[in-house]
């Protein structure tokens, strides 16, 4: 129930016209789940008393805020937010009121539209324990609805171990190791859940010729997310790696290296002679990755229930730490 004071204020207000256009509620009105709603009062006199109301109020949690600001969290849904401004005008008590509707989106909304042939968007952060590396989604999608992801073997544990992979669109997926080649420093992983839409890269069928222009983009601490350009300087070694001239740094380990002309993945970042500047480096070759890739399960007509998405705050970045890129002796 409203207090007697508020009821009295409203009674006085009815005797004096209010001017709702002089005040307004400013701020975003559409929010993602688990997001703090933040609104502020504008056009309000410094001596006025402010009263915020939120309808419905069930499960709404308000924060302590400075004067003129409203912050709260609430379950998904629509909320009518009212602002009452109580003040003295020409010796009379008046109330001005304004209202906005805030919408908090439901959990489990459809993932954002992505370009399926966008190799740069297919590059994401990989975390096993507190070690942070880079990895790349490789298409096409598997017959069981899951996706293969390629990285370096020094970034992961043995076959069957689990980690987390975070895409640039914010989605974090659980992954598990399916195959490793420690000599070439290559690891294949698979998403533990079926995922309808993912950006992906294409793995080259054969290694390119020496001199081919290449690029890579990863999460190295030198220039995270920067696109670096270089070239292939040597064919496949006895270890199954290509030699390139490219700038990589700690955290870039496991990231894909792509042909500049076709955007096909030709190698995976392993190790370098110097970090943070263009130098000789090596990476497991596409041909080795193709030989190592687990056979994909055949398509099946069997009906399988689709899991209901779980909405939760993503704190993966807070736990991600760049994995130190190995140095090799030039000799």
mmCIF file of C-alpha atoms in Angstrom:
data_model
loop_
_atom_site.group_PDB
_atom_site.id
_atom_site.type_symbol
_atom_site.label_atom_id
_atom_site.label_comp_id
_atom_site.label_asym_id
_atom_site.label_seq_id
_atom_site.Cartn_x
_atom_site.Cartn_y
_atom_site.Cartn_z
ATOM 1 C CA UNK A 1 0.000 0.000 0.000
ATOM 2 C CA UNK A 2 1.077 3.583 -0.585
ATOM 3 C CA UNK A 3 1.976 5.525 2.508
ATOM 4 C CA UNK A 4 -0.391 8.346 3.714
ATOM 5 C CA UNK A 5 2.250 10.899 2.746
ATOM 6 C CA UNK A 6 2.336 9.738 -0.842
ATOM 7 C CA UNK A 7 -1.456 9.641 -1.006
ATOM 8 C CA UNK A 8 -1.558 13.236 0.292
ATOM 9 C CA UNK A 9 0.994 14.346 -2.264
ATOM 10 C CA UNK A 10 -1.039 12.881 -5.083
ATOM 11 C CA UNK A 11 -4.139 14.674 -3.783
ATOM 12 C CA UNK A 12 -2.363 18.031 -3.855
ATOM 13 C CA UNK A 13 -1.009 17.258 -7.288
ATOM 14 C CA UNK A 14 -4.513 16.876 -8.626
ATOM 15 C CA UNK A 15 -5.145 20.554 -7.808
ATOM 16 C CA UNK A 16 -2.145 21.805 -9.767
ATOM 17 C CA UNK A 17 -1.471 20.888 -13.395
ATOM 18 C CA UNK A 18 1.772 18.961 -13.898
ATOM 19 C CA UNK A 19 4.147 19.334 -16.799
ATOM 20 C CA UNK A 20 5.394 15.857 -17.638
ATOM 21 C CA UNK A 21 7.323 17.158 -20.616
ATOM 22 C CA UNK A 22 9.759 18.974 -18.286
ATOM 23 C CA UNK A 23 11.219 15.744 -16.919
ATOM 24 C CA UNK A 24 12.282 12.518 -18.606
ATOM 25 C CA UNK A 25 13.850 9.130 -17.919
ATOM 26 C CA UNK A 26 17.017 8.632 -19.971
ATOM 27 C CA UNK A 27 18.922 5.427 -20.667
ATOM 28 C CA UNK A 28 18.737 2.174 -22.606
ATOM 29 C CA UNK A 29 15.389 0.377 -22.482
ATOM 30 C CA UNK A 30 16.423 -3.011 -23.935
ATOM 31 C CA UNK A 31 18.872 -5.288 -22.085
ATOM 32 C CA UNK A 32 20.451 -8.721 -22.401
ATOM 33 C CA UNK A 33 19.813 -11.266 -19.607
ATOM 34 C CA UNK A 34 21.850 -10.811 -16.402
ATOM 35 C CA UNK A 35 22.571 -7.177 -17.260
ATOM 36 C CA UNK A 36 22.362 -4.205 -14.904
ATOM 37 C CA UNK A 37 19.554 -1.817 -15.903
ATOM 38 C CA UNK A 38 20.667 1.802 -15.534
ATOM 39 C CA UNK A 39 18.339 4.828 -15.894
ATOM 40 C CA UNK A 40 18.700 8.453 -14.909
ATOM 41 C CA UNK A 41 16.337 11.376 -14.321
ATOM 42 C CA UNK A 42 16.774 14.446 -16.517
ATOM 43 C CA UNK A 43 15.187 17.917 -16.221
ATOM 44 C CA UNK A 44 14.826 17.594 -12.448
ATOM 45 C CA UNK A 45 15.342 20.532 -10.056
ATOM 46 C CA UNK A 46 18.044 20.053 -7.441
ATOM 47 C CA UNK A 47 15.587 20.538 -4.568
ATOM 48 C CA UNK A 48 12.972 18.056 -5.793
ATOM 49 C CA UNK A 49 12.297 14.726 -4.101
ATOM 50 C CA UNK A 50 12.453 11.684 -6.416
ATOM 51 C CA UNK A 51 10.520 8.449 -6.108
ATOM 52 C CA UNK A 52 11.225 5.512 -8.467
ATOM 53 C CA UNK A 53 8.725 2.686 -8.893
ATOM 54 C CA UNK A 54 9.157 -0.585 -10.823
ATOM 55 C CA UNK A 55 6.167 -2.702 -11.864
ATOM 56 C CA UNK A 56 6.055 -5.644 -11.431
ATOM 57 C CA UNK A 57 8.388 -5.547 -8.461
ATOM 58 C CA UNK A 58 8.691 -9.297 -7.795
ATOM 59 C CA UNK A 59 12.335 -10.516 -7.820
ATOM 60 C CA UNK A 60 13.608 -7.039 -8.715
ATOM 61 C CA UNK A 61 16.838 -6.185 -6.893
ATOM 62 C CA UNK A 62 17.710 -2.503 -6.711
ATOM 63 C CA UNK A 63 21.180 -1.089 -6.158
ATOM 64 C CA UNK A 64 22.174 1.834 -3.977
ATOM 65 C CA UNK A 65 22.810 4.704 -6.375
ATOM 66 C CA UNK A 66 23.463 8.462 -6.423
ATOM 67 C CA UNK A 67 20.514 10.821 -6.538
ATOM 68 C CA UNK A 68 18.711 10.809 -9.872
ATOM 69 C CA UNK A 69 19.957 7.339 -10.902
ATOM 70 C CA UNK A 70 18.099 4.008 -10.822
ATOM 71 C CA UNK A 71 19.943 0.695 -11.169
ATOM 72 C CA UNK A 72 18.426 -2.759 -10.826
ATOM 73 C CA UNK A 73 18.583 -6.364 -11.993
ATOM 74 C CA UNK A 74 15.566 -8.536 -12.657
ATOM 75 C CA UNK A 75 14.496 -11.724 -14.437
ATOM 76 C CA UNK A 76 13.707 -11.536 -18.181
ATOM 77 C CA UNK A 77 10.475 -9.673 -18.919
ATOM 78 C CA UNK A 78 8.903 -6.238 -19.340
ATOM 79 C CA UNK A 79 9.005 -3.665 -16.545
ATOM 80 C CA UNK A 80 7.226 -0.310 -16.302
ATOM 81 C CA UNK A 81 9.492 2.182 -14.552
ATOM 82 C CA UNK A 82 7.840 5.293 -13.100
ATOM 83 C CA UNK A 83 9.532 8.421 -11.792
ATOM 84 C CA UNK A 84 7.635 10.764 -9.459
ATOM 85 C CA UNK A 85 9.193 14.215 -8.948
ATOM 86 C CA UNK A 86 7.802 15.984 -5.850
ATOM 87 C CA UNK A 87 8.606 19.668 -5.358
ATOM 88 C CA UNK A 88 7.375 23.083 -4.254
ATOM 89 C CA UNK A 89 6.153 25.289 -7.124
ATOM 90 C CA UNK A 90 4.940 28.799 -6.303
ATOM 91 C CA UNK A 91 4.334 27.717 -2.720
ATOM 92 C CA UNK A 92 2.284 24.696 -3.725
ATOM 93 C CA UNK A 93 3.235 21.026 -3.563
ATOM 94 C CA UNK A 94 3.188 19.428 -7.022
ATOM 95 C CA UNK A 95 4.031 16.044 -8.520
ATOM 96 C CA UNK A 96 5.324 15.404 -11.998
ATOM 97 C CA UNK A 97 5.415 11.888 -13.386
ATOM 98 C CA UNK A 98 6.988 10.113 -16.356
ATOM 99 C CA UNK A 99 7.312 6.470 -17.352
ATOM 100 C CA UNK A 100 9.321 4.143 -19.610
ATOM 101 C CA UNK A 101 9.103 0.436 -20.337
ATOM 102 C CA UNK A 102 12.267 -1.647 -19.906
ATOM 103 C CA UNK A 103 12.574 -5.019 -21.655
ATOM 104 C CA UNK A 104 15.063 -7.666 -20.480
ATOM 105 C CA UNK A 105 15.511 -10.296 -23.179
ATOM 106 C CA UNK A 106 14.765 -13.948 -22.350
ATOM 107 C CA UNK A 107 17.441 -16.594 -21.951
ATOM 108 C CA UNK A 108 18.044 -18.955 -24.813
ATOM 109 C CA UNK A 109 17.568 -16.437 -27.619
ATOM 110 C CA UNK A 110 18.852 -17.495 -31.017
ATOM 111 C CA UNK A 111 22.606 -17.004 -31.581
ATOM 112 C CA UNK A 112 23.604 -14.027 -33.703
ATOM 113 C CA UNK A 113 23.712 -14.338 -37.459
ATOM 114 C CA UNK A 114 27.215 -15.193 -38.626
ATOM 115 C CA UNK A 115 28.930 -15.493 -41.970
ATOM 116 C CA UNK A 116 29.647 -19.240 -42.228
ATOM 117 C CA UNK A 117 32.659 -18.545 -44.445
ATOM 118 C CA UNK A 118 34.366 -16.088 -42.118
ATOM 119 C CA UNK A 119 37.695 -17.570 -40.999
ATOM 120 C CA UNK A 120 38.614 -14.536 -38.908
ATOM 121 C CA UNK A 121 35.382 -14.916 -36.897
ATOM 122 C CA UNK A 122 36.149 -18.647 -36.492
ATOM 123 C CA UNK A 123 39.270 -17.816 -34.429
ATOM 124 C CA UNK A 124 38.669 -17.851 -30.681
ATOM 125 C CA UNK A 125 40.230 -18.070 -27.235
ATOM 126 C CA UNK A 126 41.060 -21.512 -25.882
ATOM 127 C CA UNK A 127 41.505 -22.234 -22.186
ATOM 128 C CA UNK A 128 42.724 -25.451 -20.557
ATOM 129 C CA UNK A 129 43.090 -24.747 -16.847
ATOM 130 C CA UNK A 130 44.567 -21.249 -16.666
ATOM 131 C CA UNK A 131 46.622 -21.617 -19.859
ATOM 132 C CA UNK A 132 45.324 -19.430 -22.673
ATOM 133 C CA UNK A 133 45.844 -20.160 -26.369
ATOM 134 C CA UNK A 134 44.104 -19.610 -29.703
ATOM 135 C CA UNK A 135 42.108 -22.121 -31.767
ATOM 136 C CA UNK A 136 40.056 -22.216 -34.987
ATOM 137 C CA UNK A 137 36.703 -23.786 -35.862
ATOM 138 C CA UNK A 138 37.101 -25.976 -38.963
ATOM 139 C CA UNK A 139 34.155 -26.748 -41.215
ATOM 140 C CA UNK A 140 32.068 -28.303 -42.476
ATOM 141 C CA UNK A 141 29.842 -29.179 -39.536
ATOM 142 C CA UNK A 142 30.070 -32.786 -38.415
ATOM 143 C CA UNK A 143 27.303 -35.285 -39.077
ATOM 144 C CA UNK A 144 26.413 -35.372 -35.363
ATOM 145 C CA UNK A 145 25.889 -31.588 -35.300
ATOM 146 C CA UNK A 146 29.123 -30.863 -33.424
ATOM 147 C CA UNK A 147 32.170 -28.949 -34.710
ATOM 148 C CA UNK A 148 35.864 -29.792 -35.019
ATOM 149 C CA UNK A 149 38.308 -27.233 -33.608
ATOM 150 C CA UNK A 150 42.054 -27.182 -34.363
ATOM 151 C CA UNK A 151 44.872 -25.957 -32.095
ATOM 152 C CA UNK A 152 48.415 -26.831 -30.961
ATOM 153 C CA UNK A 153 49.055 -29.908 -28.795
ATOM 154 C CA UNK A 154 51.153 -27.964 -26.260
ATOM 155 C CA UNK A 155 47.993 -25.967 -25.447
ATOM 156 C CA UNK A 156 45.906 -28.968 -24.341
ATOM 157 C CA UNK A 157 45.974 -32.081 -22.253
ATOM 158 C CA UNK A 158 45.815 -35.675 -23.438
ATOM 159 C CA UNK A 159 42.964 -37.159 -25.453
ATOM 160 C CA UNK A 160 39.702 -36.826 -23.552
ATOM 161 C CA UNK A 161 40.671 -33.776 -21.491
ATOM 162 C CA UNK A 162 38.261 -30.821 -21.521
ATOM 163 C CA UNK A 163 38.629 -27.100 -22.017
ATOM 164 C CA UNK A 164 36.657 -23.984 -22.978
ATOM 165 C CA UNK A 165 36.554 -22.208 -26.328
ATOM 166 C CA UNK A 166 35.189 -18.651 -26.621
ATOM 167 C CA UNK A 167 34.114 -17.179 -29.957
ATOM 168 C CA UNK A 168 34.335 -13.489 -30.824
ATOM 169 C CA UNK A 169 30.531 -13.234 -30.590
ATOM 170 C CA UNK A 170 30.778 -14.101 -26.874
ATOM 171 C CA UNK A 171 29.630 -17.728 -26.950
ATOM 172 C CA UNK A 172 31.680 -20.085 -24.756
ATOM 173 C CA UNK A 173 31.628 -23.792 -25.613
ATOM 174 C CA UNK A 174 32.955 -26.839 -23.785
ATOM 175 C CA UNK A 175 35.393 -28.815 -25.930
ATOM 176 C CA UNK A 176 37.275 -32.087 -25.507
ATOM 177 C CA UNK A 177 40.466 -33.392 -27.128
ATOM 178 C CA UNK A 178 39.913 -36.080 -29.771
ATOM 179 C CA UNK A 179 43.335 -36.507 -31.443
ATOM 180 C CA UNK A 180 46.930 -35.263 -30.954
ATOM 181 C CA UNK A 181 50.227 -35.221 -32.828
ATOM 182 C CA UNK A 182 52.827 -33.878 -30.401
ATOM 183 C CA UNK A 183 55.630 -34.059 -32.987
ATOM 184 C CA UNK A 184 53.815 -31.709 -35.375
ATOM 185 C CA UNK A 185 52.215 -29.916 -32.384
ATOM 186 C CA UNK A 186 48.635 -30.387 -33.556
ATOM 187 C CA UNK A 187 45.448 -31.185 -31.628
ATOM 188 C CA UNK A 188 41.893 -31.746 -32.793
ATOM 189 C CA UNK A 189 39.038 -31.018 -30.411
ATOM 190 C CA UNK A 190 35.266 -31.311 -30.714
ATOM 191 C CA UNK A 191 32.464 -29.260 -29.199
ATOM 192 C CA UNK A 192 30.656 -31.291 -26.554
ATOM 193 C CA UNK A 193 27.271 -29.965 -27.665
ATOM 194 C CA UNK A 194 25.590 -29.788 -31.034
ATOM 195 C CA UNK A 195 25.680 -26.193 -32.324
ATOM 196 C CA UNK A 196 23.469 -25.080 -35.201
ATOM 197 C CA UNK A 197 25.458 -22.113 -36.513
ATOM 198 C CA UNK A 198 29.182 -21.398 -36.243
ATOM 199 C CA UNK A 199 31.654 -19.339 -38.271
ATOM 200 C CA UNK A 200 34.278 -21.692 -39.650
ATOM 201 C CA UNK A 201 37.487 -21.903 -41.652
ATOM 202 C CA UNK A 202 38.414 -24.407 -44.358
ATOM 203 C CA UNK A 203 41.487 -26.604 -44.010
ATOM 204 C CA UNK A 204 43.737 -26.651 -47.100
ATOM 205 C CA UNK A 205 44.034 -30.087 -48.744
ATOM 206 C CA UNK A 206 47.753 -29.649 -49.482
ATOM 207 C CA UNK A 207 50.614 -27.485 -48.297
ATOM 208 C CA UNK A 208 51.181 -24.362 -50.440
ATOM 209 C CA UNK A 209 54.403 -23.569 -52.283
ATOM 210 C CA UNK A 210 57.231 -21.651 -50.612
ATOM 211 C CA UNK A 211 56.745 -17.896 -50.965
ATOM 212 C CA UNK A 212 52.954 -17.988 -50.488
ATOM 213 C CA UNK A 213 51.653 -14.908 -48.642
ATOM 214 C CA UNK A 214 49.932 -15.714 -45.346
ATOM 215 C CA UNK A 215 48.188 -14.054 -42.393
ATOM 216 C CA UNK A 216 47.127 -14.943 -38.881
ATOM 217 C CA UNK A 217 45.087 -13.350 -36.095
ATOM 218 C CA UNK A 218 45.147 -14.543 -32.504
ATOM 219 C CA UNK A 219 45.176 -13.554 -28.850
ATOM 220 C CA UNK A 220 48.887 -12.917 -28.400
ATOM 221 C CA UNK A 221 49.697 -10.450 -25.630
ATOM 222 C CA UNK A 222 51.778 -8.346 -28.034
ATOM 223 C CA UNK A 223 48.853 -7.195 -30.221
ATOM 224 C CA UNK A 224 45.731 -9.211 -29.345
ATOM 225 C CA UNK A 225 43.303 -9.542 -32.245
ATOM 226 C CA UNK A 226 45.690 -7.866 -34.679
ATOM 227 C CA UNK A 227 45.949 -9.353 -38.183
ATOM 228 C CA UNK A 228 49.603 -10.076 -38.973
ATOM 229 C CA UNK A 229 50.933 -10.751 -42.473
ATOM 230 C CA UNK A 230 53.932 -12.809 -43.559
ATOM 231 C CA UNK A 231 54.989 -15.576 -45.955
ATOM 232 C CA UNK A 232 55.836 -19.260 -46.156
ATOM 233 C CA UNK A 233 59.631 -19.630 -46.173
ATOM 234 C CA UNK A 234 60.119 -23.410 -46.017
ATOM 235 C CA UNK A 235 58.389 -26.681 -46.879
ATOM 236 C CA UNK A 236 57.271 -29.339 -44.431
ATOM 237 C CA UNK A 237 59.968 -30.485 -41.996
ATOM 238 C CA UNK A 238 60.553 -34.012 -40.703
ATOM 239 C CA UNK A 239 58.421 -33.056 -37.689
ATOM 240 C CA UNK A 240 55.491 -32.216 -39.961
ATOM 241 C CA UNK A 241 55.735 -28.438 -39.616
ATOM 242 C CA UNK A 242 55.964 -25.547 -42.091
ATOM 243 C CA UNK A 243 58.510 -22.741 -41.724
ATOM 244 C CA UNK A 244 57.160 -19.204 -41.977
ATOM 245 C CA UNK A 245 58.197 -15.608 -41.435
ATOM 246 C CA UNK A 246 55.520 -14.121 -39.212
ATOM 247 C CA UNK A 247 55.055 -12.135 -35.989
ATOM 248 C CA UNK A 248 53.517 -14.161 -33.139
ATOM 249 C CA UNK A 249 53.495 -13.871 -29.362
ATOM 250 C CA UNK A 250 52.448 -15.697 -26.183
ATOM 251 C CA UNK A 251 48.745 -16.487 -26.436
ATOM 252 C CA UNK A 252 48.899 -16.935 -30.251
ATOM 253 C CA UNK A 253 49.844 -20.604 -29.782
ATOM 254 C CA UNK A 254 47.412 -22.889 -31.598
ATOM 255 C CA UNK A 255 46.023 -20.156 -33.830
ATOM 256 C CA UNK A 256 45.417 -20.808 -37.519
ATOM 257 C CA UNK A 257 47.716 -19.455 -40.252
ATOM 258 C CA UNK A 258 45.902 -18.768 -43.531
ATOM 259 C CA UNK A 259 46.736 -18.317 -47.212
ATOM 260 C CA UNK A 260 46.210 -14.672 -48.135
ATOM 261 C CA UNK A 261 44.659 -15.551 -51.518
ATOM 262 C CA UNK A 262 42.172 -18.287 -50.535
ATOM 263 C CA UNK A 263 41.848 -17.855 -46.715
ATOM 264 C CA UNK A 264 42.402 -21.613 -46.298
ATOM 265 C CA UNK A 265 44.130 -22.703 -43.092
ATOM 266 C CA UNK A 266 47.599 -24.052 -43.929
ATOM 267 C CA UNK A 267 49.296 -24.309 -40.504
ATOM 268 C CA UNK A 268 48.864 -23.911 -36.733
ATOM 269 C CA UNK A 269 51.125 -21.657 -34.632
ATOM 270 C CA UNK A 270 53.656 -23.738 -32.688
ATOM 271 C CA UNK A 271 56.862 -21.916 -31.847
ATOM 272 C CA UNK A 272 59.063 -19.017 -32.901
ATOM 273 C CA UNK A 273 62.627 -17.729 -32.752
ATOM 274 C CA UNK A 274 61.421 -14.376 -31.360
ATOM 275 C CA UNK A 275 58.191 -13.136 -29.814
ATOM 276 C CA UNK A 276 56.337 -9.963 -30.754
ATOM 277 C CA UNK A 277 58.165 -9.225 -34.023
ATOM 278 C CA UNK A 278 58.406 -10.775 -37.469
ATOM 279 C CA UNK A 279 60.796 -13.735 -37.313
ATOM 280 C CA UNK A 280 61.124 -17.366 -38.321
ATOM 281 C CA UNK A 281 58.445 -19.543 -36.755
ATOM 282 C CA UNK A 282 56.978 -23.008 -37.262
ATOM 283 C CA UNK A 283 53.537 -24.557 -37.290
ATOM 284 C CA UNK A 284 51.952 -27.969 -37.849
ATOM 285 C CA UNK A 285 51.043 -28.327 -41.516
ATOM 286 C CA UNK A 286 47.618 -28.670 -43.126
ATOM 287 C CA UNK A 287 48.565 -32.044 -44.593
ATOM 288 C CA UNK A 288 49.438 -33.380 -41.132
ATOM 289 C CA UNK A 289 46.211 -31.921 -39.725
ATOM 290 C CA UNK A 290 44.186 -33.652 -42.456
ATOM 291 C CA UNK A 291 45.797 -37.014 -41.665
ATOM 292 C CA UNK A 292 45.167 -36.544 -37.943
ATOM 293 C CA UNK A 293 41.552 -35.352 -38.188
ATOM 294 C CA UNK A 294 39.162 -37.901 -36.656
ATOM 295 C CA UNK A 295 36.649 -39.492 -38.985
ATOM 296 C CA UNK A 296 33.341 -37.673 -38.735
ATOM 297 C CA UNK A 297 30.279 -39.720 -37.781
ATOM 298 C CA UNK A 298 27.761 -40.331 -40.526
ATOM 299 C CA UNK A 299 24.500 -38.396 -40.641
ATOM 300 C CA UNK A 300 21.655 -40.161 -38.909
ATOM 301 C CA UNK A 301 17.903 -39.823 -39.085
ATOM 302 C CA UNK A 302 17.600 -40.732 -35.417
ATOM 303 C CA UNK A 303 15.682 -38.108 -33.451
ATOM 304 C CA UNK A 304 17.619 -36.533 -30.598
ATOM 305 C CA UNK A 305 16.223 -34.007 -28.103
ATOM 306 C CA UNK A 306 17.745 -30.536 -28.326
ATOM 307 C CA UNK A 307 19.083 -29.308 -24.998
ATOM 308 C CA UNK A 308 17.434 -26.191 -23.551
ATOM 309 C CA UNK A 309 20.058 -23.402 -23.534
ATOM 310 C CA UNK A 310 21.280 -22.334 -20.105
ATOM 311 C CA UNK A 311 21.721 -18.598 -19.676
ATOM 312 C CA UNK A 312 24.615 -17.603 -17.477
ATOM 313 C CA UNK A 313 27.088 -14.781 -17.041
ATOM 314 C CA UNK A 314 30.300 -15.339 -19.005
ATOM 315 C CA UNK A 315 33.410 -14.811 -16.933
ATOM 316 C CA UNK A 316 35.739 -16.904 -19.106
ATOM 317 C CA UNK A 317 37.920 -13.935 -20.007
ATOM 318 C CA UNK A 318 38.709 -13.309 -16.333
ATOM 319 C CA UNK A 319 40.233 -16.790 -16.060
ATOM 320 C CA UNK A 320 42.010 -16.824 -19.417
ATOM 321 C CA UNK A 321 45.771 -16.327 -19.272
ATOM 322 C CA UNK A 322 48.034 -16.345 -22.350
ATOM 323 C CA UNK A 323 50.091 -19.503 -22.742
ATOM 324 C CA UNK A 324 53.781 -18.725 -23.150
ATOM 325 C CA UNK A 325 54.819 -19.289 -26.775
ATOM 326 C CA UNK A 326 57.824 -21.661 -26.912
ATOM 327 C CA UNK A 327 61.145 -20.247 -28.114
ATOM 328 C CA UNK A 328 63.348 -22.333 -30.376
ATOM 329 C CA UNK A 329 67.063 -22.066 -31.060
ATOM 330 C CA UNK A 330 67.826 -20.552 -34.457
ATOM 331 C CA UNK A 331 70.782 -22.933 -34.877
#
